[in-house]
Coordinates of C-alpha atoms in Angstrom, one line a residue:
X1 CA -14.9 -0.3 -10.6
X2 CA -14.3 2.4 -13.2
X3 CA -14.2 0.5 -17.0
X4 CA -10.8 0.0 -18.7
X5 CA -11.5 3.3 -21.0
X6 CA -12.6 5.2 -17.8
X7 CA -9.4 4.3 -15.7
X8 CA -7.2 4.8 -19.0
X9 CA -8.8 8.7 -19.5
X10 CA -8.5 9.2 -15.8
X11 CA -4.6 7.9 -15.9
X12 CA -4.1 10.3 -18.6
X13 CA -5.3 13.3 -16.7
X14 CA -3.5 12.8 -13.7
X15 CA -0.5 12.7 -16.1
X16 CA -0.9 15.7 -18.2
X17 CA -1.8 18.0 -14.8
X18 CA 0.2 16.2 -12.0
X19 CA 3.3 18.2 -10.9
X20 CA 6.7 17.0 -12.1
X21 CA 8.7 18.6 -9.4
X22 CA 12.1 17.6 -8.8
X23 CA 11.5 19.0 -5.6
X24 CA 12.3 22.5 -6.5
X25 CA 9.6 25.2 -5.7
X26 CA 8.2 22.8 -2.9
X27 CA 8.3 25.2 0.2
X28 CA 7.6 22.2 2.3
X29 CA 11.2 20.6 3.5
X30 CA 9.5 17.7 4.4
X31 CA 7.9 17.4 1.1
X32 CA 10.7 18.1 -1.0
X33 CA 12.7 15.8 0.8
X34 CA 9.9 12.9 0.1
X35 CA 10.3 13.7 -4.0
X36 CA 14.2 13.5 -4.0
X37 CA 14.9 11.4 -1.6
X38 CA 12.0 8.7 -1.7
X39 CA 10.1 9.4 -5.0
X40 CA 12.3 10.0 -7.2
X41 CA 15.2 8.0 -5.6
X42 CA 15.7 4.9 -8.7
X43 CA 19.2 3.5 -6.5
X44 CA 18.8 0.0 -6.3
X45 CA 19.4 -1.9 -3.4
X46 CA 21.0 -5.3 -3.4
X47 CA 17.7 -6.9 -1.4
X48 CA 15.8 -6.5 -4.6
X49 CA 16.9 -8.8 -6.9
X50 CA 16.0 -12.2 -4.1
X51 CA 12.7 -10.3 -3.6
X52 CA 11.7 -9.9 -7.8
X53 CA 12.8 -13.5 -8.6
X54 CA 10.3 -14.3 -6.3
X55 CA 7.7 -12.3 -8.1
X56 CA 9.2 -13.9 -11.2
X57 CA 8.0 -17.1 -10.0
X58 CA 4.8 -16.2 -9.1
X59 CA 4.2 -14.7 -12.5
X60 CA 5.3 -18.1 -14.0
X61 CA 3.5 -20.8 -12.3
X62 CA 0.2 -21.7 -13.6
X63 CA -0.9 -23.8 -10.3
X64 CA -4.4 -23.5 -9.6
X65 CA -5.6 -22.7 -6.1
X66 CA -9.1 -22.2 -4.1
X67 CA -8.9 -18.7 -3.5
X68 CA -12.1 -17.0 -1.0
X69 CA -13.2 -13.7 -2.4
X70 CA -13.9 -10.9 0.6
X71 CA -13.4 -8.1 -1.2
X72 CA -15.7 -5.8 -3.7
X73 CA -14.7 -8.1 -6.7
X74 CA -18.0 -10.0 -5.3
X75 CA -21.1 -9.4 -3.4
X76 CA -20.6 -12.2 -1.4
X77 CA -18.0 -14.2 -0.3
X78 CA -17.2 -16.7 -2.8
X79 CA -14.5 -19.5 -3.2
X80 CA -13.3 -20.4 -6.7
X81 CA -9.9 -21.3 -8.4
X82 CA -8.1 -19.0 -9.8
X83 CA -4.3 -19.5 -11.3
X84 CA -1.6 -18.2 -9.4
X85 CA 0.4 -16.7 -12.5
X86 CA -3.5 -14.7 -12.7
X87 CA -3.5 -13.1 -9.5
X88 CA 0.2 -12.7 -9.2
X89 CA -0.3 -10.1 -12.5
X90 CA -3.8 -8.8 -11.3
X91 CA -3.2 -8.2 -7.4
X92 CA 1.0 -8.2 -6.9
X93 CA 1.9 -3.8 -6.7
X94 CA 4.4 -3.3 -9.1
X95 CA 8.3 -3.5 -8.7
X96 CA 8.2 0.6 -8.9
X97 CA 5.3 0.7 -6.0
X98 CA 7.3 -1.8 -4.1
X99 CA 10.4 -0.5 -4.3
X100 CA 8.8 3.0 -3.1
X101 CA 7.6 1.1 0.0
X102 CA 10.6 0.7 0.5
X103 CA 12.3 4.0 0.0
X104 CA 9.4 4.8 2.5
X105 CA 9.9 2.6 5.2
X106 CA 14.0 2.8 4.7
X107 CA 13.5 6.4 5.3
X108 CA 11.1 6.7 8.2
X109 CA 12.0 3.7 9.8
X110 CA 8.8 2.9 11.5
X111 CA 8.7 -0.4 13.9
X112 CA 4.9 -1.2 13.9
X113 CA 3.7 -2.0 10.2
X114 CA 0.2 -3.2 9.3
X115 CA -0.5 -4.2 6.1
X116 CA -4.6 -4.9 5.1
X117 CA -4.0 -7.5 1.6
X118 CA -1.0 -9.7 1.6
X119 CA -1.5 -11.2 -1.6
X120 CA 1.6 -13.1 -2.1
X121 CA 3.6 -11.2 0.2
X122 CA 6.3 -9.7 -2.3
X123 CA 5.2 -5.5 -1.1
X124 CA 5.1 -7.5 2.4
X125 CA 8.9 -8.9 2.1
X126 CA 9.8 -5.2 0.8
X127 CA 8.4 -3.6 3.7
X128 CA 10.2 -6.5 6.4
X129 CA 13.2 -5.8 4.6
X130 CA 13.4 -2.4 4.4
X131 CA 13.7 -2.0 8.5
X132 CA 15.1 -5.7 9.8
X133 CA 13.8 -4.1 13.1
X134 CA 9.9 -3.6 12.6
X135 CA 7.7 -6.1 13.2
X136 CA 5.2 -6.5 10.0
X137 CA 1.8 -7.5 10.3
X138 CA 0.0 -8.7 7.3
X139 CA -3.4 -9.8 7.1
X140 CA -4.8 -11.8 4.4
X141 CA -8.5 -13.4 3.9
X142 CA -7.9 -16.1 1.4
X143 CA -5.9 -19.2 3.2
X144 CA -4.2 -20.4 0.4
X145 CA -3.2 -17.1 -0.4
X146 CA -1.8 -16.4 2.7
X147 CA 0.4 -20.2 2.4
X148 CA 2.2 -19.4 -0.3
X149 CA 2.9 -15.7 0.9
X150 CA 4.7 -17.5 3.8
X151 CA 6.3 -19.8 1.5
X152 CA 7.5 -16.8 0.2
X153 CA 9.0 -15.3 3.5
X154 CA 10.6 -18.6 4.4
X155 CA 12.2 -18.8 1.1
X156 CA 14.1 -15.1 1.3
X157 CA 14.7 -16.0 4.9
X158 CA 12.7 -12.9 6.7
X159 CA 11.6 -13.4 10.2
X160 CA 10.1 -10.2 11.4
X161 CA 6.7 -10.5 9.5
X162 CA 3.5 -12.1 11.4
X163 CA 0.8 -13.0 8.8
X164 CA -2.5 -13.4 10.0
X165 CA -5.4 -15.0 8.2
X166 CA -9.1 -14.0 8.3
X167 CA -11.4 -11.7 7.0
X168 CA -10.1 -8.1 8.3
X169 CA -13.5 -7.6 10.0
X170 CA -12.3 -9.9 12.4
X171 CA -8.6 -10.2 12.3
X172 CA -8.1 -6.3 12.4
X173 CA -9.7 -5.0 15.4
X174 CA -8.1 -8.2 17.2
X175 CA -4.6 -7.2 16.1
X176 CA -5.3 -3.7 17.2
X177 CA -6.6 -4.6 20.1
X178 CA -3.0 -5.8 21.1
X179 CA -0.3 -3.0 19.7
X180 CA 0.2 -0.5 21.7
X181 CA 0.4 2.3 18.1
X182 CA 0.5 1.9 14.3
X183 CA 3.7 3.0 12.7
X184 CA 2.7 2.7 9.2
X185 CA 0.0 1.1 7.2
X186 CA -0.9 0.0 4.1
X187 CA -4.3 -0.6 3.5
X188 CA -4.8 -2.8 -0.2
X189 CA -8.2 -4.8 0.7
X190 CA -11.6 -4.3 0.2
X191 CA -12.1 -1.8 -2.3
X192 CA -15.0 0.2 -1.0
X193 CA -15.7 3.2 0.4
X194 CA -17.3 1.8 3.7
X195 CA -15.0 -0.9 4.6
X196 CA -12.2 1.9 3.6
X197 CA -13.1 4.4 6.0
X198 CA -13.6 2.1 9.1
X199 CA -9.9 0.3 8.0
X200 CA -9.3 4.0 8.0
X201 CA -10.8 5.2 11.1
X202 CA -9.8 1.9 13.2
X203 CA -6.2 2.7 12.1
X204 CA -6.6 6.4 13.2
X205 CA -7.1 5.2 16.8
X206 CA -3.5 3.7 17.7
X207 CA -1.6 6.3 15.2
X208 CA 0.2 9.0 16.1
X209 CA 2.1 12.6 14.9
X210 CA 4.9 10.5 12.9
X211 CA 2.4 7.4 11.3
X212 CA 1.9 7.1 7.8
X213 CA -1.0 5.4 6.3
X214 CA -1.3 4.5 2.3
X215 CA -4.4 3.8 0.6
X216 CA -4.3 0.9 -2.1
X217 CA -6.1 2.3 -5.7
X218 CA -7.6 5.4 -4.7
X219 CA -8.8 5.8 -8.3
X220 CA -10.1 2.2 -8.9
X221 CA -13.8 3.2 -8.7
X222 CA -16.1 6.2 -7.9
X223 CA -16.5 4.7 -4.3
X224 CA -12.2 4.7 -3.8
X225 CA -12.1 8.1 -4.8
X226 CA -14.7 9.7 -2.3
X227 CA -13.3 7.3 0.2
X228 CA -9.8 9.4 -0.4
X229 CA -11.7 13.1 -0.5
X230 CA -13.1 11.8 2.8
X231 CA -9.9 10.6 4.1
X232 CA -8.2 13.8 3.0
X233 CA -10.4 15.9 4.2
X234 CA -10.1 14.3 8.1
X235 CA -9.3 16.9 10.5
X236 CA -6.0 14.6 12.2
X237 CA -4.9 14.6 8.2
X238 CA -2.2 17.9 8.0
X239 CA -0.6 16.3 4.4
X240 CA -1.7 13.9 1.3
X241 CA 0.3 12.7 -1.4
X242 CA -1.9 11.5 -4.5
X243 CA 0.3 9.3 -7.3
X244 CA -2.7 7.8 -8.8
X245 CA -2.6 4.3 -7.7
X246 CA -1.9 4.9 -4.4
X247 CA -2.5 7.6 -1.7
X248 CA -0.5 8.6 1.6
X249 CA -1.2 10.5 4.7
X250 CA 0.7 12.5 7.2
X251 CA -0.8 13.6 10.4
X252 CA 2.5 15.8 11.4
X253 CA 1.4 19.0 13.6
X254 CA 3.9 20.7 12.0
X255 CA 1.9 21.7 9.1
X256 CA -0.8 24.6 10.0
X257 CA -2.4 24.5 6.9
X258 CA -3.6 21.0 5.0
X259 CA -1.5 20.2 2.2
X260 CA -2.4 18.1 -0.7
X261 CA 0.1 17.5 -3.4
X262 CA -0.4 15.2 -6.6
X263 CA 2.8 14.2 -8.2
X264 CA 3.9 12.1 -11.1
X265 CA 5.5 8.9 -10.4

């Protein structure tokens, strides 16, 4: 993982040079409809406000829970307890990322979604809710994690999200194994370039012309960001959409050449 210095200079970069576009100058209608219709679309829906006083709670209760670690923050997998106020402010995306999800799904409407890191589930219950109609798959590692995410989708009454529990080395290529394509997917686990690209490659196998797949912290370390120059570079890949804490991928034919767009968000 890059230091707090490194990931402020690299923020700052990707600031000052990103593109600002409102759209206009994009020669890509599909683009252009993504930035003012999805990105920069700030209309609030009334589904919001059950979904952030959940992540209100989280960020307020100090309950400490056993929590296994199968991701890079350790070099093996480790249980320790960890508050849930903590890892609601280290690991929950952001109300803006959320809502983006979903602007995303809202828009696209896709009916297969598999999400790699539920955390507490609140991107999850923004995804579910987003398109009533999609069925959600979320897979988590850590158990007690994963209860409280389904506390969480109880609470705010959604029924169209599976979660599944296990380390995604299992619990991946099983779930795979048993859906017929991949609509969209977000992939927020496991940040290293390895277990990236075979998330990556395993996900490639049931997608399609219209799937989407976005990449979790694509600048979080040197390893993220030659995962993403690898994913870009993919030969299915026809358009990627950088806004520095998360990356997205198109495979529409529709584009002859590879585009690659990094805009401010």
């Amino acid at each position: 993982m890059y230091s707090i210095p490194q990931l402020a200079f690299k923020y700052f970069r990707y600031y000052t040079t990103a593109s600002n576009s409102k759209g206009h100058g994009v020669h890509s209608p599909f683009v252009f409809d993504f930035i003012k219709f999805i990105k920069n679309n700030r209309q609030a829906d009334p589904s919001y406000l059950l979904i952030e006083q959940c992540r209100k709670k989280l960020l307020e209760n100090r309950q400490l829970i056993e929590v296994q670690d199968f991701g890079a923050g350790s070099s093996v997998i480790k249980t320790n307890q960890r508050r849930i106020d903590a890892i609601a402010a280290s690991s929950l995306k952001s109300t803006k990322f959320s809502q983006l999800f979903y602007r995303i799904v809202g828009t696209y409407q896709p009916t297969i979604i598999i999400e790699l890191g539920t955390s507490f589930g609140i991107s999850t219950a923004y995804m579910a809710t987003a398109n009533s109609n999609a069925q959600v798959y979320s897979l988590e590692g850590a158990t007690a994690i994963a209860e409280i995410a389904q506390q969480n989708f109880d609470q705010l009454g959604i029924q169209n999200i599976q979660l599944i529990k296990g380390d995604f080395a299992h619990t991946l290529p099983a779930l795979l194994s048993i859906v017929d394509k991949v609509d969209l997917a977000y992939v927020d686990g496991n940040h290293r370039k390895i277990p990236t690209l075979d998330y990556f490659a395993q996900l490639l196998f049931k997608s399609h012309e219209n799937s989407i797949i976005i990449f979790d912290d694509i600048h979080w370390s040197a390893e993220m960001e030659a995962a993403w120059e690898t994913i870009k570079a993919h030969n299915s890949v026809t358009l990627s959409i950088d806004l520095f804490f998360i990356g997205i991928i198109f495979f529409k034919k529709e584009f002859k050449v590879k585009q690659h767009f990094i805009l401010r968000f």
